[in-house]
Coordinates of C-alpha atoms in Angstrom, one line a residue:
M1 CA -131.6 -59.7 105.5
L2 CA -132.9 -57.9 108.5
V3 CA -136.7 -57.5 108.8
G4 CA -138.9 -55.7 111.3
V5 CA -138.9 -52.4 113.1
V6 CA -136.7 -52.3 116.2
E7 CA -136.8 -49.4 118.6
V8 CA -133.3 -49.3 120.2
G9 CA -131.7 -47.4 123.0
M10 CA -134.5 -45.9 125.2
L11 CA -134.2 -48.5 128.0
E12 CA -130.7 -49.7 127.1
S13 CA -128.3 -48.5 129.7
H14 CA -125.3 -50.4 128.2
G15 CA -125.7 -48.0 125.2
R16 CA -125.0 -45.0 127.3
K17 CA -121.7 -43.3 127.5
G18 CA -122.4 -40.6 130.0
A19 CA -122.7 -42.1 133.5
N20 CA -121.3 -45.5 132.6
I21 CA -124.1 -47.3 134.3
D22 CA -124.2 -51.1 134.0
F23 CA -126.9 -53.5 135.0
L24 CA -126.4 -56.3 137.5
N25 CA -128.9 -59.2 137.6
Q26 CA -131.3 -57.5 135.3
V27 CA -134.9 -58.7 135.7
V28 CA -137.2 -58.7 132.7
G29 CA -140.0 -56.3 133.2
D30 CA -138.2 -54.5 136.0
V31 CA -135.7 -52.5 134.0
P32 CA -134.8 -48.9 135.1
I33 CA -135.6 -46.3 132.6
C34 CA -134.0 -42.9 131.8
G35 CA -135.1 -39.7 133.5
I36 CA -133.7 -36.2 134.0
L37 CA -132.5 -34.4 137.1
S38 CA -132.8 -30.6 136.6
T39 CA -130.9 -28.3 139.1
R40 CA -131.2 -24.6 139.6
S41 CA -129.0 -22.2 141.6
N42 CA -132.0 -21.0 143.6
V43 CA -135.8 -21.1 143.7
S44 CA -136.4 -18.1 141.4
S45 CA -133.8 -19.1 138.8
E46 CA -135.0 -19.9 135.3
E47 CA -131.7 -21.4 134.2
S48 CA -131.0 -25.1 134.9
D49 CA -128.4 -27.8 134.5
K50 CA -129.6 -31.2 133.5
Y51 CA -128.2 -34.6 134.4
C52 CA -129.2 -38.2 133.5
I53 CA -130.8 -40.4 136.1
Y54 CA -132.5 -43.7 136.2
F55 CA -135.6 -44.8 138.0
Y56 CA -138.0 -47.7 138.3
R57 CA -141.6 -47.1 137.2
Q58 CA -142.8 -49.7 139.7
I59 CA -141.5 -47.5 142.5
T60 CA -141.4 -43.9 141.3
S61 CA -143.8 -41.7 139.3
L62 CA -142.2 -38.6 137.8
A63 CA -143.6 -35.5 136.2
G64 CA -143.7 -35.4 132.4
D65 CA -141.8 -32.2 131.9
D66 CA -139.6 -29.7 133.6
S67 CA -142.3 -27.1 134.2
S68 CA -144.5 -29.6 136.1
A69 CA -141.6 -31.1 138.1
D70 CA -141.5 -30.5 141.9
Y71 CA -138.3 -28.7 142.9
F72 CA -136.7 -29.3 146.3
Q73 CA -133.4 -28.2 148.0
I74 CA -130.7 -30.8 148.0
S75 CA -128.6 -32.3 150.8
D76 CA -125.4 -34.4 150.6
A77 CA -125.5 -37.4 152.9
L78 CA -123.1 -39.6 151.0
E79 CA -121.1 -40.4 154.2
W80 CA -124.2 -41.6 156.0
N81 CA -124.5 -45.3 156.6
I82 CA -128.2 -45.3 155.8
C83 CA -128.5 -49.0 156.2
N84 CA -127.5 -48.9 159.9
E85 CA -130.7 -48.3 161.8
T86 CA -128.7 -47.4 164.9
E87 CA -126.7 -44.7 163.2
P88 CA -128.3 -41.3 163.5
P89 CA -128.9 -39.2 160.4
P90 CA -126.1 -36.8 159.4
E91 CA -126.0 -33.3 160.5
V92 CA -127.7 -32.0 157.3
D93 CA -131.2 -31.0 156.7
I94 CA -133.3 -33.9 155.4
E95 CA -136.9 -32.8 155.8
N96 CA -138.5 -31.8 152.5
R97 CA -135.2 -32.2 150.5
L98 CA -133.7 -34.5 147.9
I99 CA -131.0 -36.5 149.6
F100 CA -127.9 -37.9 147.9
V101 CA -127.0 -41.3 149.6
S102 CA -124.3 -43.8 148.9
S103 CA -124.8 -47.2 147.2
E104 CA -122.0 -48.9 149.2
N105 CA -124.2 -49.9 152.2
N106 CA -125.6 -53.4 152.5
C107 CA -129.4 -52.9 152.2
T108 CA -132.0 -52.8 149.5
I109 CA -132.9 -49.7 147.6
I110 CA -136.4 -49.9 149.1
E111 CA -135.0 -49.8 152.6
R112 CA -132.9 -46.7 151.8
A113 CA -135.8 -44.9 150.2
S114 CA -138.1 -45.9 153.1
R115 CA -135.7 -44.5 155.8
V116 CA -135.3 -41.2 154.0
Q117 CA -139.1 -40.9 153.6
K118 CA -139.6 -41.7 157.3
L119 CA -137.3 -38.8 158.2
G120 CA -139.3 -36.4 156.1
G121 CA -137.1 -36.4 153.0
A122 CA -138.7 -35.5 149.7
G123 CA -136.8 -38.1 147.7
T124 CA -133.7 -40.2 147.5
L125 CA -130.9 -40.1 144.9
I126 CA -128.6 -43.1 145.1
V127 CA -125.1 -42.3 143.8
E128 CA -123.7 -45.3 141.9
D129 CA -122.4 -46.5 138.6
K130 CA -123.9 -49.9 138.8
L131 CA -127.6 -50.6 139.1
R132 CA -128.9 -53.6 141.0
A133 CA -132.2 -54.9 139.7
F134 CA -135.3 -54.2 141.6
E135 CA -137.1 -57.6 142.1
Q136 CA -140.8 -56.7 141.9
N137 CA -143.3 -58.3 144.3
D138 CA -146.9 -57.8 145.1
T139 CA -146.1 -54.8 147.3
N140 CA -147.0 -51.4 145.9
Y141 CA -144.3 -48.8 146.5
N142 CA -144.5 -45.1 146.2
F143 CA -141.1 -43.5 146.7
T144 CA -139.3 -40.7 144.9
L145 CA -136.2 -42.6 144.1
G146 CA -133.6 -42.2 141.4
F147 CA -130.0 -43.3 140.5
I148 CA -127.3 -40.9 139.4
G149 CA -123.8 -41.5 138.3
N150 CA -120.7 -40.5 140.3
S151 CA -119.6 -38.0 137.6
S152 CA -122.9 -36.2 137.6
Y153 CA -123.0 -36.1 141.4
F154 CA -119.6 -34.5 141.6
K155 CA -120.5 -31.9 139.0
I156 CA -123.6 -31.0 141.0
M157 CA -121.7 -30.7 144.3
E158 CA -119.0 -28.5 142.8
T159 CA -121.5 -25.7 142.2
A160 CA -124.1 -26.5 144.8
S161 CA -125.1 -24.1 147.5
N162 CA -127.6 -24.1 150.3
E163 CA -130.1 -22.5 147.9
T164 CA -129.7 -25.1 145.1
T165 CA -132.9 -26.8 144.1
A166 CA -133.4 -29.9 142.0
G167 CA -136.4 -31.6 140.4
M168 CA -136.8 -35.0 138.6
Y169 CA -138.9 -35.6 135.5
S170 CA -139.2 -38.1 132.6
P171 CA -140.7 -36.8 129.3
K172 CA -143.9 -38.7 128.6
D173 CA -144.3 -41.0 125.6
S174 CA -146.0 -39.2 122.8
P175 CA -149.0 -41.0 121.2
L176 CA -147.8 -39.7 117.8
H177 CA -144.3 -41.0 117.0
I178 CA -142.9 -38.7 114.4
S179 CA -139.9 -40.9 113.8
L180 CA -142.1 -43.9 113.0
I181 CA -144.2 -41.8 110.5
I182 CA -140.9 -40.7 108.8
I183 CA -139.6 -44.2 108.5
W184 CA -143.0 -45.4 107.2
I185 CA -143.0 -42.6 104.5
L186 CA -139.4 -43.5 103.5
A187 CA -140.3 -47.2 103.2
V188 CA -143.5 -46.6 101.2
F189 CA -141.6 -44.1 98.9
S190 CA -138.9 -46.7 98.2
V191 CA -141.4 -49.5 97.4
S192 CA -143.7 -47.2 95.3
V193 CA -140.9 -45.8 93.2
G194 CA -138.9 -49.0 92.9
A195 CA -141.9 -51.1 91.9
F196 CA -143.2 -48.6 89.4
W197 CA -139.8 -48.2 87.8
S198 CA -139.5 -52.0 87.7
G199 CA -142.8 -52.3 85.9
I200 CA -141.7 -49.8 83.3
V201 CA -138.4 -51.5 82.7
R202 CA -139.9 -54.9 82.5
H203 CA -142.6 -53.8 80.0
K204 CA -140.0 -52.1 77.8
L205 CA -137.9 -55.3 77.7
Y206 CA -141.0 -57.3 77.0
L207 CA -141.9 -55.1 74.0
S208 CA -138.3 -55.1 72.8
E209 CA -138.3 -58.9 72.8
Q210 CA -141.6 -59.0 70.9
C211 CA -140.2 -56.5 68.3
S212 CA -137.0 -58.5 68.0
G213 CA -138.9 -61.7 67.5
V214 CA -141.0 -60.2 64.7
E215 CA -138.0 -58.7 63.0
Y216 CA -136.0 -62.0 62.9
E217 CA -139.0 -64.0 61.8
G218 CA -139.5 -61.5 59.0
G219 CA -136.2 -62.4 57.5
A220 CA -134.1 -59.5 58.7
D221 CA -130.4 -60.3 59.1
R222 CA -129.2 -60.9 62.6
P223 CA -126.4 -58.7 63.7
Q224 CA -123.0 -60.1 62.7
E225 CA -121.0 -58.2 65.3
P226 CA -120.8 -59.3 69.0
V227 CA -123.3 -57.4 71.1
L228 CA -123.9 -57.2 74.8
P229 CA -126.2 -59.8 76.3
R230 CA -129.8 -58.8 76.3
E231 CA -131.3 -58.0 79.7
E232 CA -134.0 -60.5 80.6
T233 CA -137.5 -59.4 81.5
S234 CA -137.4 -61.4 84.7
M235 CA -135.0 -63.7 86.6
N236 CA -135.1 -67.4 85.9
L237 CA -136.1 -68.7 89.3
S238 CA -137.6 -71.9 90.5
A239 CA -139.1 -73.1 93.8
K240 CA -135.8 -74.8 94.5
S241 CA -133.9 -71.6 93.9
I242 CA -136.1 -69.8 96.4
L243 CA -135.6 -72.5 99.0
I244 CA -131.8 -72.3 98.5
F245 CA -132.0 -68.5 98.9
V246 CA -133.9 -68.7 102.2
V247 CA -131.4 -71.3 103.5
L248 CA -128.6 -68.9 102.6
M249 CA -130.3 -66.1 104.4
C250 CA -130.6 -68.2 107.5
T251 CA -127.0 -69.2 107.3
M252 CA -125.8 -65.6 106.8
L253 CA -127.9 -64.4 109.8
L254 CA -126.4 -67.1 112.0
L255 CA -122.9 -66.2 110.9
L256 CA -123.6 -62.6 111.7
Y257 CA -124.9 -63.6 115.1
F258 CA -121.8 -65.6 116.0
L259 CA -119.1 -63.7 114.0
Y260 CA -120.6 -60.2 114.0
D261 CA -117.4 -58.3 115.0
Y262 CA -115.6 -59.8 111.9
L263 CA -118.4 -59.8 109.3
V264 CA -119.9 -56.4 110.0
Y265 CA -117.0 -54.6 108.2
M266 CA -117.4 -56.8 105.2
I267 CA -121.1 -56.1 105.0
M268 CA -120.4 -52.3 105.4
G269 CA -117.9 -52.4 102.5
M270 CA -120.3 -54.3 100.3
F271 CA -123.1 -51.8 101.2
C272 CA -120.8 -48.9 100.4
I273 CA -120.1 -50.3 96.9
A274 CA -123.7 -51.4 96.2
S275 CA -125.3 -48.2 97.4
G276 CA -122.9 -46.1 95.4
A277 CA -123.7 -48.1 92.3
A278 CA -127.4 -47.8 93.1
M279 CA -127.2 -44.1 93.5
F280 CA -125.6 -43.8 90.1
S281 CA -128.3 -46.0 88.5
C282 CA -131.1 -44.1 90.1
L283 CA -129.8 -40.6 89.1
E284 CA -128.3 -41.5 85.7
P285 CA -131.7 -41.1 83.9
I286 CA -132.1 -37.6 85.4
V287 CA -128.5 -36.6 84.7
S288 CA -128.8 -37.8 81.1
K289 CA -131.3 -35.1 80.4
I290 CA -128.8 -32.3 81.3
P291 CA -127.7 -30.8 78.0
C292 CA -124.1 -30.1 79.0
G293 CA -121.2 -32.5 79.7
T294 CA -121.9 -34.8 76.8
C295 CA -118.3 -35.2 75.6
R296 CA -117.1 -38.9 75.9
T297 CA -114.0 -40.7 77.0
P298 CA -112.2 -43.0 74.7
Y299 CA -113.4 -46.6 74.6
F300 CA -112.0 -48.6 77.6
N301 CA -111.9 -52.3 78.5
I302 CA -110.9 -52.9 82.1
Y303 CA -111.7 -56.5 83.1
I304 CA -115.5 -56.8 83.0
V305 CA -116.0 -53.0 82.7
R306 CA -115.9 -51.7 79.1
G307 CA -117.5 -48.9 77.1
T308 CA -117.3 -45.1 77.2
L309 CA -118.5 -42.6 79.6
E310 CA -119.8 -39.0 79.2
L311 CA -118.4 -36.3 81.4
R312 CA -121.7 -35.9 83.2
Q313 CA -121.7 -39.6 83.9
I314 CA -118.2 -39.4 85.4
L315 CA -119.2 -36.6 87.7
L316 CA -122.3 -38.5 88.8
L317 CA -120.1 -41.6 89.4
L318 CA -117.8 -39.5 91.6
F319 CA -120.7 -38.0 93.5
S320 CA -122.4 -41.3 94.1
F321 CA -119.4 -43.2 95.4
G322 CA -118.2 -40.0 97.2
L323 CA -121.5 -40.0 99.1
S324 CA -121.2 -43.6 100.2
I325 CA -117.5 -43.2 101.2
T326 CA -118.5 -40.1 103.2
W327 CA -121.1 -42.1 105.0
I328 CA -118.7 -44.9 105.9
V329 CA -116.0 -42.5 107.1
L330 CA -118.4 -40.3 109.1
R331 CA -120.9 -43.0 110.2
K332 CA -120.3 -42.3 113.9
Q333 CA -121.6 -38.7 113.5
P334 CA -125.1 -38.1 114.9
W335 CA -126.4 -36.9 111.5
S336 CA -125.0 -39.8 109.5
W337 CA -128.4 -41.5 109.6
I338 CA -129.5 -39.0 106.9
L339 CA -126.8 -40.2 104.5
Q340 CA -127.5 -43.9 105.4
D341 CA -131.2 -43.4 104.7
I342 CA -130.5 -41.7 101.3
L343 CA -128.2 -44.6 100.3
G344 CA -130.6 -47.1 101.7
I345 CA -133.5 -45.7 99.7
T346 CA -131.6 -45.7 96.4
F347 CA -130.3 -49.2 97.2
S348 CA -133.8 -50.5 97.7
I349 CA -135.2 -48.8 94.6
N350 CA -132.4 -50.2 92.5
V351 CA -132.8 -53.7 93.8
L352 CA -136.6 -53.6 93.0
R353 CA -135.8 -52.3 89.6
V354 CA -133.2 -55.0 88.8
I355 CA -134.7 -58.1 90.5
R356 CA -137.9 -59.0 88.7
L357 CA -139.6 -62.2 89.8
P358 CA -141.0 -64.3 87.0
S359 CA -144.4 -65.3 88.3
L360 CA -147.0 -64.9 91.1
K361 CA -146.2 -68.5 92.2
I362 CA -142.5 -67.6 92.8
C363 CA -143.6 -64.4 94.7
T364 CA -145.9 -66.5 96.9
I365 CA -143.3 -69.1 97.7
L366 CA -140.7 -66.4 98.5
L367 CA -143.0 -64.5 100.8
S368 CA -144.2 -67.7 102.5
G369 CA -140.6 -68.8 103.1
L370 CA -139.6 -65.4 104.5
V371 CA -142.6 -65.3 106.9
I372 CA -141.4 -68.6 108.4
Y373 CA -137.8 -67.2 108.5
D374 CA -139.1 -64.0 110.2
I375 CA -141.2 -65.8 112.8
F376 CA -138.5 -68.2 113.7
F377 CA -135.6 -65.8 114.1
V378 CA -137.7 -63.1 115.9
F379 CA -140.1 -65.1 118.1
I380 CA -138.8 -68.7 118.3
T381 CA -135.0 -68.1 118.9
P382 CA -135.5 -66.3 122.3
L383 CA -136.8 -69.7 123.5
I384 CA -133.6 -71.4 122.3
T385 CA -130.7 -69.0 123.0
S386 CA -129.0 -69.0 126.3
D387 CA -129.7 -65.4 127.1
G388 CA -133.3 -65.5 125.9
K389 CA -132.8 -62.9 123.2
S390 CA -133.9 -62.8 119.6
I391 CA -131.1 -63.5 117.1
M392 CA -132.5 -61.1 114.5
V393 CA -133.0 -58.3 117.0
E394 CA -129.5 -58.8 118.4
V395 CA -128.0 -58.7 114.9
A396 CA -130.0 -55.6 114.0
K397 CA -128.9 -53.8 117.2
G398 CA -125.3 -54.9 116.8
G399 CA -125.1 -56.7 120.2
A400 CA -122.2 -55.6 122.3
S401 CA -120.4 -54.2 119.2
Q402 CA -120.0 -50.5 118.5
E403 CA -120.9 -51.1 114.9
Q404 CA -124.3 -51.6 113.3
L405 CA -125.3 -53.2 110.1
P406 CA -126.1 -50.6 107.5
M407 CA -128.9 -52.7 105.9
V408 CA -131.6 -50.7 107.7
L409 CA -133.3 -47.4 107.4
K410 CA -132.8 -45.5 110.7
V411 CA -134.5 -42.5 112.1
P412 CA -133.8 -40.9 115.6
N413 CA -136.5 -41.4 118.2
F414 CA -137.5 -37.7 118.3
A415 CA -140.0 -38.4 121.1
Y416 CA -137.0 -39.0 123.4
Y417 CA -134.6 -36.5 122.0
E418 CA -134.0 -34.6 125.3
I419 CA -133.3 -37.8 127.2
A420 CA -131.1 -39.2 124.3
K421 CA -129.0 -36.0 124.3
I422 CA -128.6 -35.7 128.1
C423 CA -128.1 -39.4 128.8
E424 CA -125.9 -39.8 125.6
L425 CA -127.9 -42.8 124.4
R426 CA -125.9 -44.4 121.6
D427 CA -128.7 -46.1 119.8
N428 CA -131.8 -44.0 120.2
Y429 CA -133.1 -45.0 116.8
N430 CA -136.0 -46.7 115.1
L431 CA -134.8 -49.2 112.6
L432 CA -136.5 -50.8 109.6
G433 CA -134.7 -53.6 107.9
F434 CA -134.4 -53.7 104.1
G435 CA -136.3 -57.0 104.2
D436 CA -139.5 -55.2 105.1
I437 CA -139.0 -53.0 102.0
L438 CA -137.6 -55.4 99.4
I439 CA -139.7 -58.5 100.0
P440 CA -143.2 -56.9 99.8
G441 CA -141.7 -54.5 97.2
L442 CA -140.9 -57.5 94.8
L443 CA -144.6 -58.4 94.9
V444 CA -145.7 -54.8 94.2
A445 CA -143.1 -54.7 91.3
F446 CA -144.7 -57.8 89.8
A447 CA -148.1 -56.3 90.1
S448 CA -146.9 -53.1 88.4
A449 CA -145.5 -55.1 85.5
F450 CA -148.6 -57.2 85.2
D451 CA -150.7 -54.0 85.0
R452 CA -148.7 -52.8 82.0
Q453 CA -148.6 -56.1 80.2
V454 CA -152.4 -56.8 80.4
G455 CA -153.4 -53.1 80.3
T456 CA -155.1 -52.9 83.7
P457 CA -156.8 -49.5 83.9
C458 CA -155.3 -47.0 86.3
H459 CA -152.6 -49.5 87.3
L460 CA -155.1 -51.0 89.7
Y461 CA -153.1 -54.0 91.0
Y462 CA -150.1 -51.8 91.6
L463 CA -152.1 -49.2 93.6
V464 CA -153.9 -51.8 95.6
N465 CA -150.6 -53.5 96.6
V466 CA -149.0 -50.1 97.5
I467 CA -152.0 -49.2 99.7
V468 CA -152.1 -52.7 101.4

């Protein structure tokens, strides 16, 4: 089970499809980040074309938006061997211009930017599809330096004229992350509804058991015909069962880490079935209040599935599984996160409704075990793995695979929408694993049931747990 919020894609160039930029010898802390190059046909033009660039914050400071960016005319110096100090500059204007230079010369990016600056250039744009890491030292640099892909460079040159201007900027990080607020609301909603419903179901089952016990003790005849097994008020779990559960979670996470490309499709199929069933379970009480469509099918017995269904239930069944199948077919579409979140919310609510822990002791053992599980796979595994990466984060992101596990709520990072669109970031999402919803949700569900059983006024324990 995946836990934790993971912000994916903003600084991940391998997630880009646009300029096909790969990192070589990447240095932690010195990672290039996305920016935007805006070009205009002339100084007075309001229309602009925008291209993805990369830059190092340790070297370059860019404006926060298009309106505050400084625009300069551009010059193409791709044929210039900028690393050869004895070679004169090309016969193009350099002073107060943004200069496109090649990456194929044997010198550092600092040396290239420094030479352009000495010649009066306003900035340097290195044309390459592979970024070499900038190894930071104690020297403070202040160059206007960016990296642009070959395809973007050729597009610019196709339409460029002597009056074409360009400016670089990088949208500033907003102090208010709308996407995080949305994902928090979705999580709190799932926990609140699922736990409250769980308390209602558990209390009804408890009252039913009490009534049944009184009836049988009073001498009433027990039913002679076979009946369906009675649903238990809570799961019969022990401390040993919880320990086995945590070990199985660890095993599953390790299997996903090493065999992700094979297991991800099995997990997606299981999620598709489980979320479809959860959608049906969540909506069935609402649909049952619709006065029409009450005609029933004949009694059926297909393996473990038996009974009859009303027409409205059949339609709901088709809708529920149709929604999950639609998601799995169209999961690559940019709007598919909406379907995934709807399915994820109903899945979480249904799990909280069905899985009812028997005691506070079991809740405590489970939460304690998962805290250790969480800390180990998020913070300790980077010290063990050869690449220094967290096992849980890598599984949540999908690693090098093009598929991601659906066991998360995901919301696009709206703060970086412009960059995500222009740079074609594949994974510009905030993710929240179901573990962060279900595990605390089980405790809230227990509190909700406790309130009803002992008659706590105003559902006090439930409300306190939801707020906390």
